[in-house]
Amino acid sequence: MVLVTGTDTEVGKTIATAAMAAAAQAAGLRVAVIKPGQTGIATGAPTDADVVTRLAAPDTVRTLSEYPEPLAPLAAAKVAGLPPLDLYDVVDAVRAEAAKHDLVLVEGAGGLLVPMGLRPSGEAWTFADLATTLGAGTIVVSRAGLGTLNHTALTLEALDRRGVHAKVILGAWPAEPELVHWANLGELVPHLVGALPAGAGSMDPGVFRRSAPGWLTPALHGVLDNWRVWAEEAG
């Protein structure tokens, strides 16, 4: 299983999750995608499960809880008067899908330490707590532009201190990268296992599925094996 978090909200977690699912399925794996807490249902926008299903069509897509307001899951549950996510219910659901699939991708909400729900003790839990409880590796989806080095370093350090293995995907590499993007790429390459082009989520699903392996390294069932060659082509 692989958990997917981000340095912030709107960094491309859902599209990166879809790309990982598409690449794994192209490699012949049975894939499940789980979204523990989906917020913002009242906005009427497509849910993350909708987006992943459209782009990658994994074998299984599950959302465990939905909340109307676009807030952190625990806050959204409180505002709506709905039951908050229980950490161990999520753990059980992920393990149940892991028993039936080759790969389970679990997409978080916002960043690593966003309050997701409550433990039976009444204490809030975060996506980092889910990672440590499951003992699962984690992908951190990061921005390509200014500010990403600090945000990425903080997230990686928080995971490392918890003993969680983590790697990075750039959620949206611009079509016309500037100096800051190239400088950040050079710093992040040791951690990188993928980079998605900006606008990937708007692609035709067939094109998305054929293209996804080229955005990810073999560690994620992709074919990107040389960042120098990738950079020359991207530039």
PDB file of C-alpha atoms in Angstrom:
ATOM      1  CA  MET A   1       0.000   0.000   0.000  1.00  0.00           C
ATOM      2  CA  VAL A   2       1.064   3.580  -0.640  1.00  0.00           C
ATOM      3  CA  LEU A   3      -0.291   6.675   1.070  1.00  0.00           C
ATOM      4  CA  VAL A   4      -0.503   9.942  -0.872  1.00  0.00           C
ATOM      5  CA  THR A   5      -0.206  13.262   0.919  1.00  0.00           C
ATOM      6  CA  GLY A   6       0.827  16.747  -0.124  1.00  0.00           C
ATOM      7  CA  THR A   7       2.716  19.783   1.037  1.00  0.00           C
ATOM      8  CA  ASP A   8      -0.578  21.672   0.955  1.00  0.00           C
ATOM      9  CA  THR A   9      -4.033  21.573  -0.560  1.00  0.00           C
ATOM     10  CA  GLU A  10      -4.428  21.905  -4.351  1.00  0.00           C
ATOM     11  CA  VAL A  11      -0.951  20.565  -5.157  1.00  0.00           C
ATOM     12  CA  GLY A  12      -2.135  17.746  -7.404  1.00  0.00           C
ATOM     13  CA  LYS A  13      -2.627  14.800  -5.029  1.00  0.00           C
ATOM     14  CA  THR A  14      -5.673  13.453  -6.830  1.00  0.00           C
ATOM     15  CA  ILE A  15      -4.128  13.630 -10.298  1.00  0.00           C
ATOM     16  CA  ALA A  16      -0.915  12.061  -8.984  1.00  0.00           C
ATOM     17  CA  THR A  17      -2.962   9.294  -7.367  1.00  0.00           C
ATOM     18  CA  ALA A  18      -4.735   8.694 -10.675  1.00  0.00           C
ATOM     19  CA  ALA A  19      -1.391   8.567 -12.508  1.00  0.00           C
ATOM     20  CA  MET A  20       0.000   6.020 -10.038  1.00  0.00           C
ATOM     21  CA  ALA A  21      -3.134   3.924 -10.417  1.00  0.00           C
ATOM     22  CA  ALA A  22      -2.954   4.083 -14.221  1.00  0.00           C
ATOM     23  CA  ALA A  23       0.741   3.128 -14.330  1.00  0.00           C
ATOM     24  CA  ALA A  24       0.232   0.227 -11.932  1.00  0.00           C
ATOM     25  CA  GLN A  25      -2.718  -1.084 -13.931  1.00  0.00           C
ATOM     26  CA  ALA A  26      -0.711  -0.791 -17.139  1.00  0.00           C
ATOM     27  CA  ALA A  27       1.870  -3.014 -15.407  1.00  0.00           C
ATOM     28  CA  GLY A  28      -0.835  -5.605 -14.768  1.00  0.00           C
ATOM     29  CA  LEU A  29      -1.627  -4.879 -11.115  1.00  0.00           C
ATOM     30  CA  ARG A  30      -5.071  -4.867  -9.511  1.00  0.00           C
ATOM     31  CA  VAL A  31      -5.425  -1.431  -7.928  1.00  0.00           C
ATOM     32  CA  ALA A  32      -7.695   0.038  -5.271  1.00  0.00           C
ATOM     33  CA  VAL A  33      -7.892   3.736  -4.429  1.00  0.00           C
ATOM     34  CA  ILE A  34      -9.298   4.821  -1.067  1.00  0.00           C
ATOM     35  CA  LYS A  35     -10.250   8.348  -0.036  1.00  0.00           C
ATOM     36  CA  PRO A  36     -10.840   8.247   3.735  1.00  0.00           C
ATOM     37  CA  GLY A  37     -12.513  11.640   4.026  1.00  0.00           C
ATOM     38  CA  GLN A  38     -13.988  13.645   1.146  1.00  0.00           C
ATOM     39  CA  THR A  39     -15.016  17.179   2.042  1.00  0.00           C
ATOM     40  CA  GLY A  40     -16.742  19.895   0.032  1.00  0.00           C
ATOM     41  CA  ILE A  41     -19.591  17.726  -1.257  1.00  0.00           C
ATOM     42  CA  ALA A  42     -21.936  20.710  -1.027  1.00  0.00           C
ATOM     43  CA  THR A  43     -19.974  22.573  -3.713  1.00  0.00           C
ATOM     44  CA  GLY A  44     -21.195  20.159  -6.370  1.00  0.00           C
ATOM     45  CA  ALA A  45     -17.700  19.778  -7.827  1.00  0.00           C
ATOM     46  CA  PRO A  46     -16.520  16.314  -8.914  1.00  0.00           C
ATOM     47  CA  THR A  47     -15.184  14.383  -5.947  1.00  0.00           C
ATOM     48  CA  ASP A  48     -11.643  13.027  -5.870  1.00  0.00           C
ATOM     49  CA  ALA A  49     -13.097   9.553  -6.408  1.00  0.00           C
ATOM     50  CA  ASP A  50     -14.918  10.850  -9.508  1.00  0.00           C
ATOM     51  CA  VAL A  51     -11.684  12.298 -10.894  1.00  0.00           C
ATOM     52  CA  VAL A  52      -9.643   9.143 -10.249  1.00  0.00           C
ATOM     53  CA  THR A  53     -12.362   6.947 -11.759  1.00  0.00           C
ATOM     54  CA  ARG A  54     -12.581   9.086 -14.890  1.00  0.00           C
ATOM     55  CA  LEU A  55      -8.839   9.327 -15.483  1.00  0.00           C
ATOM     56  CA  ALA A  56      -7.580   5.914 -14.373  1.00  0.00           C
ATOM     57  CA  ALA A  57     -10.588   3.608 -13.827  1.00  0.00           C
ATOM     58  CA  PRO A  58      -8.958   1.518 -11.073  1.00  0.00           C
ATOM     59  CA  ASP A  59     -10.470  -1.837 -10.143  1.00  0.00           C
ATOM     60  CA  THR A  60     -11.864  -0.361  -6.927  1.00  0.00           C
ATOM     61  CA  VAL A  61     -12.473   3.239  -5.783  1.00  0.00           C
ATOM     62  CA  ARG A  62     -13.875   3.852  -2.296  1.00  0.00           C
ATOM     63  CA  THR A  63     -14.703   6.965  -0.288  1.00  0.00           C
ATOM     64  CA  LEU A  64     -15.155   6.114   3.385  1.00  0.00           C
ATOM     65  CA  SER A  65     -16.853   9.321   4.591  1.00  0.00           C
ATOM     66  CA  GLU A  66     -18.197  12.466   2.928  1.00  0.00           C
ATOM     67  CA  TYR A  67     -18.808  15.889   4.444  1.00  0.00           C
ATOM     68  CA  PRO A  68     -20.574  18.940   2.946  1.00  0.00           C
ATOM     69  CA  GLU A  69     -18.162  21.765   3.733  1.00  0.00           C
ATOM     70  CA  PRO A  70     -14.713  22.231   2.097  1.00  0.00           C
ATOM     71  CA  LEU A  71     -12.798  22.034   5.375  1.00  0.00           C
ATOM     72  CA  ALA A  72     -10.352  19.645   6.976  1.00  0.00           C
ATOM     73  CA  PRO A  73     -12.211  16.334   7.528  1.00  0.00           C
ATOM     74  CA  LEU A  74     -12.454  16.613  11.314  1.00  0.00           C
ATOM     75  CA  ALA A  75     -13.631  20.225  11.138  1.00  0.00           C
ATOM     76  CA  ALA A  76     -16.095  19.342   8.375  1.00  0.00           C
ATOM     77  CA  ALA A  77     -17.527  16.516  10.476  1.00  0.00           C
ATOM     78  CA  LYS A  78     -17.968  18.787  13.495  1.00  0.00           C
ATOM     79  CA  VAL A  79     -19.651  21.548  11.472  1.00  0.00           C
ATOM     80  CA  ALA A  80     -22.044  19.078   9.862  1.00  0.00           C
ATOM     81  CA  GLY A  81     -22.760  17.181  13.072  1.00  0.00           C
ATOM     82  CA  LEU A  82     -21.629  13.965  11.394  1.00  0.00           C
ATOM     83  CA  PRO A  83     -19.522  11.158  12.890  1.00  0.00           C
ATOM     84  CA  PRO A  84     -15.800  11.856  12.461  1.00  0.00           C
ATOM     85  CA  LEU A  85     -13.503   9.332  10.826  1.00  0.00           C
ATOM     86  CA  ASP A  86     -12.289   6.686  13.253  1.00  0.00           C
ATOM     87  CA  LEU A  87      -8.607   5.886  12.710  1.00  0.00           C
ATOM     88  CA  TYR A  88      -9.043   2.150  13.127  1.00  0.00           C
ATOM     89  CA  ASP A  89     -12.068   1.973  10.827  1.00  0.00           C
ATOM     90  CA  VAL A  90      -9.848   3.499   8.132  1.00  0.00           C
ATOM     91  CA  VAL A  91      -7.023   1.082   8.938  1.00  0.00           C
ATOM     92  CA  ASP A  92      -9.398  -1.884   8.697  1.00  0.00           C
ATOM     93  CA  ALA A  93     -10.804  -0.665   5.369  1.00  0.00           C
ATOM     94  CA  VAL A  94      -7.346  -0.203   3.855  1.00  0.00           C
ATOM     95  CA  ARG A  95      -6.190  -3.634   5.026  1.00  0.00           C
ATOM     96  CA  ALA A  96      -9.357  -5.249   3.678  1.00  0.00           C
ATOM     97  CA  GLU A  97      -8.692  -3.830   0.211  1.00  0.00           C
ATOM     98  CA  ALA A  98      -5.005  -4.759   0.444  1.00  0.00           C
ATOM     99  CA  ALA A  99      -6.061  -8.389   0.847  1.00  0.00           C
ATOM    100  CA  LYS A 100      -7.915  -8.229  -2.490  1.00  0.00           C
ATOM    101  CA  HIS A 101      -5.601  -6.033  -4.589  1.00  0.00           C
ATOM    102  CA  ASP A 102      -1.945  -5.832  -5.576  1.00  0.00           C
ATOM    103  CA  LEU A 103      -1.745  -2.133  -4.710  1.00  0.00           C
ATOM    104  CA  VAL A 104      -3.841   0.146  -2.512  1.00  0.00           C
ATOM    105  CA  LEU A 105      -3.425   3.912  -2.858  1.00  0.00           C
ATOM    106  CA  VAL A 106      -4.796   6.004   0.006  1.00  0.00           C
ATOM    107  CA  GLU A 107      -5.246   9.700  -0.714  1.00  0.00           C
ATOM    108  CA  GLY A 108      -5.235  12.148   2.173  1.00  0.00           C
ATOM    109  CA  ALA A 109      -6.783  15.584   2.541  1.00  0.00           C
ATOM    110  CA  GLY A 110      -4.721  18.756   2.468  1.00  0.00           C
ATOM    111  CA  GLY A 111      -1.305  18.274   4.062  1.00  0.00           C
ATOM    112  CA  LEU A 112       0.264  15.646   6.294  1.00  0.00           C
ATOM    113  CA  LEU A 113      -0.843  16.996   9.676  1.00  0.00           C
ATOM    114  CA  VAL A 114      -4.389  18.050   8.840  1.00  0.00           C
ATOM    115  CA  PRO A 115      -6.802  16.631  11.478  1.00  0.00           C
ATOM    116  CA  MET A 116      -8.582  13.717   9.788  1.00  0.00           C
ATOM    117  CA  GLY A 117     -10.810  12.374  12.559  1.00  0.00           C
ATOM    118  CA  LEU A 118     -10.823  11.025  16.100  1.00  0.00           C
ATOM    119  CA  ARG A 119      -9.321   8.005  17.811  1.00  0.00           C
ATOM    120  CA  PRO A 120     -11.559   6.000  20.171  1.00  0.00           C
ATOM    121  CA  SER A 121      -9.890   7.993  22.982  1.00  0.00           C
ATOM    122  CA  GLY A 122     -11.267  11.221  21.498  1.00  0.00           C
ATOM    123  CA  GLU A 123      -7.822  12.412  20.385  1.00  0.00           C
ATOM    124  CA  ALA A 124      -7.501  13.813  16.871  1.00  0.00           C
ATOM    125  CA  TRP A 125      -5.463  11.838  14.347  1.00  0.00           C
ATOM    126  CA  THR A 126      -3.645  12.947  11.199  1.00  0.00           C
ATOM    127  CA  PHE A 127      -2.581  11.338   7.939  1.00  0.00           C
ATOM    128  CA  ALA A 128       0.865  10.927   9.486  1.00  0.00           C
ATOM    129  CA  ASP A 129      -0.731   8.785  12.203  1.00  0.00           C
ATOM    130  CA  LEU A 130      -2.367   6.641   9.521  1.00  0.00           C
ATOM    131  CA  ALA A 131       1.010   6.145   7.832  1.00  0.00           C
ATOM    132  CA  THR A 132       2.682   5.024  11.054  1.00  0.00           C
ATOM    133  CA  THR A 133      -0.214   2.763  12.035  1.00  0.00           C
ATOM    134  CA  LEU A 134      -0.223   1.042   8.646  1.00  0.00           C
ATOM    135  CA  GLY A 135       3.576   1.063   8.320  1.00  0.00           C
ATOM    136  CA  ALA A 136       3.070   2.263   4.755  1.00  0.00           C
ATOM    137  CA  GLY A 137       5.381   4.221   2.484  1.00  0.00           C
ATOM    138  CA  THR A 138       4.179   7.672   1.545  1.00  0.00           C
ATOM    139  CA  ILE A 139       4.293   9.825  -1.558  1.00  0.00           C
ATOM    140  CA  VAL A 140       4.477  13.575  -0.979  1.00  0.00           C
ATOM    141  CA  VAL A 141       3.020  15.598  -3.849  1.00  0.00           C
ATOM    142  CA  SER A 142       4.755  18.979  -4.076  1.00  0.00           C
ATOM    143  CA  ARG A 143       4.523  22.172  -6.084  1.00  0.00           C
ATOM    144  CA  ALA A 144       7.237  22.910  -8.626  1.00  0.00           C
ATOM    145  CA  GLY A 145       7.518  26.634  -7.932  1.00  0.00           C
ATOM    146  CA  LEU A 146       8.647  29.070  -5.273  1.00  0.00           C
ATOM    147  CA  GLY A 147       8.259  27.918  -1.670  1.00  0.00           C
ATOM    148  CA  THR A 148       8.245  24.214  -2.409  1.00  0.00           C
ATOM    149  CA  LEU A 149      11.691  23.435  -0.963  1.00  0.00           C
ATOM    150  CA  ASN A 150      10.709  24.491   2.549  1.00  0.00           C
ATOM    151  CA  HIS A 151       7.280  22.877   2.444  1.00  0.00           C
ATOM    152  CA  THR A 152       8.669  19.643   1.031  1.00  0.00           C
ATOM    153  CA  ALA A 153      11.548  19.511   3.528  1.00  0.00           C
ATOM    154  CA  LEU A 154       9.170  20.048   6.450  1.00  0.00           C
ATOM    155  CA  THR A 155       6.863  17.269   5.274  1.00  0.00           C
ATOM    156  CA  LEU A 156       9.708  14.838   4.611  1.00  0.00           C
ATOM    157  CA  GLU A 157      11.267  15.605   7.991  1.00  0.00           C
ATOM    158  CA  ALA A 158       7.958  14.999   9.769  1.00  0.00           C
ATOM    159  CA  LEU A 159       7.646  11.618   8.057  1.00  0.00           C
ATOM    160  CA  ASP A 160      11.272  10.678   8.657  1.00  0.00           C
ATOM    161  CA  ARG A 161      10.947  11.420  12.378  1.00  0.00           C
ATOM    162  CA  ARG A 162       8.057   8.967  12.440  1.00  0.00           C
ATOM    163  CA  GLY A 163      10.056   6.297  10.627  1.00  0.00           C
ATOM    164  CA  VAL A 164       7.959   6.565   7.453  1.00  0.00           C
ATOM    165  CA  HIS A 165       9.719   6.079   4.099  1.00  0.00           C
ATOM    166  CA  ALA A 166       8.727   8.878   1.717  1.00  0.00           C
ATOM    167  CA  LYS A 167       9.394  10.069  -1.821  1.00  0.00           C
ATOM    168  CA  VAL A 168       8.196  13.061  -3.848  1.00  0.00           C
ATOM    169  CA  ILE A 169       6.163  13.694  -6.984  1.00  0.00           C
ATOM    170  CA  LEU A 170       5.925  17.141  -8.577  1.00  0.00           C
ATOM    171  CA  GLY A 171       2.222  17.625  -9.077  1.00  0.00           C
ATOM    172  CA  ALA A 172       2.332  20.053 -12.002  1.00  0.00           C
ATOM    173  CA  TRP A 173       5.474  20.756 -14.038  1.00  0.00           C
ATOM    174  CA  PRO A 174       4.847  23.908 -16.128  1.00  0.00           C
ATOM    175  CA  ALA A 175       4.922  23.850 -19.904  1.00  0.00           C
ATOM    176  CA  GLU A 176       7.346  26.791 -19.840  1.00  0.00           C
ATOM    177  CA  PRO A 177       9.485  26.317 -16.713  1.00  0.00           C
ATOM    178  CA  GLU A 178      11.401  29.265 -15.309  1.00  0.00           C
ATOM    179  CA  LEU A 179      14.669  29.437 -13.396  1.00  0.00           C
ATOM    180  CA  VAL A 180      12.970  28.747 -10.066  1.00  0.00           C
ATOM    181  CA  HIS A 181      11.453  25.525 -11.392  1.00  0.00           C
ATOM    182  CA  TRP A 182      14.791  24.215 -12.675  1.00  0.00           C
ATOM    183  CA  ALA A 183      16.530  25.203  -9.441  1.00  0.00           C
ATOM    184  CA  ASN A 184      13.908  23.385  -7.380  1.00  0.00           C
ATOM    185  CA  LEU A 185      14.113  20.339  -9.612  1.00  0.00           C
ATOM    186  CA  GLY A 186      17.852  20.111  -9.011  1.00  0.00           C
ATOM    187  CA  GLU A 187      17.327  20.199  -5.255  1.00  0.00           C
ATOM    188  CA  LEU A 188      14.484  17.687  -5.247  1.00  0.00           C
ATOM    189  CA  VAL A 189      15.819  15.086  -7.693  1.00  0.00           C
ATOM    190  CA  PRO A 190      17.250  12.861  -4.921  1.00  0.00           C
ATOM    191  CA  HIS A 191      13.711  12.474  -3.570  1.00  0.00           C
ATOM    192  CA  LEU A 192      11.760  12.434  -6.836  1.00  0.00           C
ATOM    193  CA  VAL A 193       9.865   9.461  -8.217  1.00  0.00           C
ATOM    194  CA  GLY A 194       7.677  11.380 -10.644  1.00  0.00           C
ATOM    195  CA  ALA A 195       6.632  14.655 -12.227  1.00  0.00           C
ATOM    196  CA  LEU A 196       3.282  15.318 -13.871  1.00  0.00           C
ATOM    197  CA  PRO A 197       2.758  17.940 -16.573  1.00  0.00           C
ATOM    198  CA  ALA A 198       0.538  20.878 -15.678  1.00  0.00           C
ATOM    199  CA  GLY A 199      -2.962  20.239 -16.963  1.00  0.00           C
ATOM    200  CA  ALA A 200      -2.683  16.451 -16.855  1.00  0.00           C
ATOM    201  CA  GLY A 201      -6.083  16.246 -15.181  1.00  0.00           C
ATOM    202  CA  SER A 202      -7.718  17.797 -18.246  1.00  0.00           C
ATOM    203  CA  MET A 203      -6.388  15.166 -20.628  1.00  0.00           C
ATOM    204  CA  ASP A 204      -8.579  12.661 -22.420  1.00  0.00           C
ATOM    205  CA  PRO A 205      -8.643   9.616 -20.123  1.00  0.00           C
ATOM    206  CA  GLY A 206      -7.163   7.343 -22.797  1.00  0.00           C
ATOM    207  CA  VAL A 207      -4.267   9.727 -23.357  1.00  0.00           C
ATOM    208  CA  PHE A 208      -3.809  10.089 -19.585  1.00  0.00           C
ATOM    209  CA  ARG A 209      -3.554   6.326 -19.063  1.00  0.00           C
ATOM    210  CA  ARG A 210      -1.096   5.859 -21.929  1.00  0.00           C
ATOM    211  CA  SER A 211       1.020   8.797 -20.747  1.00  0.00           C
ATOM    212  CA  ALA A 212       1.085   8.118 -16.987  1.00  0.00           C
ATOM    213  CA  PRO A 213       3.945   5.562 -16.978  1.00  0.00           C
ATOM    214  CA  GLY A 214       6.191   8.166 -18.607  1.00  0.00           C
ATOM    215  CA  TRP A 215       5.670  10.549 -15.690  1.00  0.00           C
ATOM    216  CA  LEU A 216       6.732   8.051 -13.005  1.00  0.00           C
ATOM    217  CA  THR A 217       9.880   6.092 -12.219  1.00  0.00           C
ATOM    218  CA  PRO A 218      10.010   2.278 -12.025  1.00  0.00           C
ATOM    219  CA  ALA A 219       9.515   2.560  -8.245  1.00  0.00           C
ATOM    220  CA  LEU A 220       5.919   3.506  -9.117  1.00  0.00           C
ATOM    221  CA  HIS A 221       5.576   1.130 -12.080  1.00  0.00           C
ATOM    222  CA  GLY A 222       6.564   3.824 -14.564  1.00  0.00           C
ATOM    223  CA  VAL A 223       9.309   4.021 -17.165  1.00  0.00           C
ATOM    224  CA  LEU A 224      10.975   7.352 -16.306  1.00  0.00           C
ATOM    225  CA  ASP A 225      14.535   6.241 -15.551  1.00  0.00           C
ATOM    226  CA  ASN A 226      16.763   9.232 -16.349  1.00  0.00           C
ATOM    227  CA  TRP A 227      16.043  12.708 -14.979  1.00  0.00           C
ATOM    228  CA  ARG A 228      18.684  14.294 -17.193  1.00  0.00           C
ATOM    229  CA  VAL A 229      16.980  12.987 -20.332  1.00  0.00           C
ATOM    230  CA  TRP A 230      13.587  13.984 -18.909  1.00  0.00           C
ATOM    231  CA  ALA A 231      14.856  17.510 -18.206  1.00  0.00           C
ATOM    232  CA  GLU A 232      16.200  17.876 -21.747  1.00  0.00           C
ATOM    233  CA  GLU A 233      12.872  16.802 -23.188  1.00  0.00           C
ATOM    234  CA  ALA A 234      10.876  18.932 -20.755  1.00  0.00           C
ATOM    235  CA  GLY A 235      13.028  21.955 -21.540  1.00  0.00           C
TER     236      GLY A 235
END
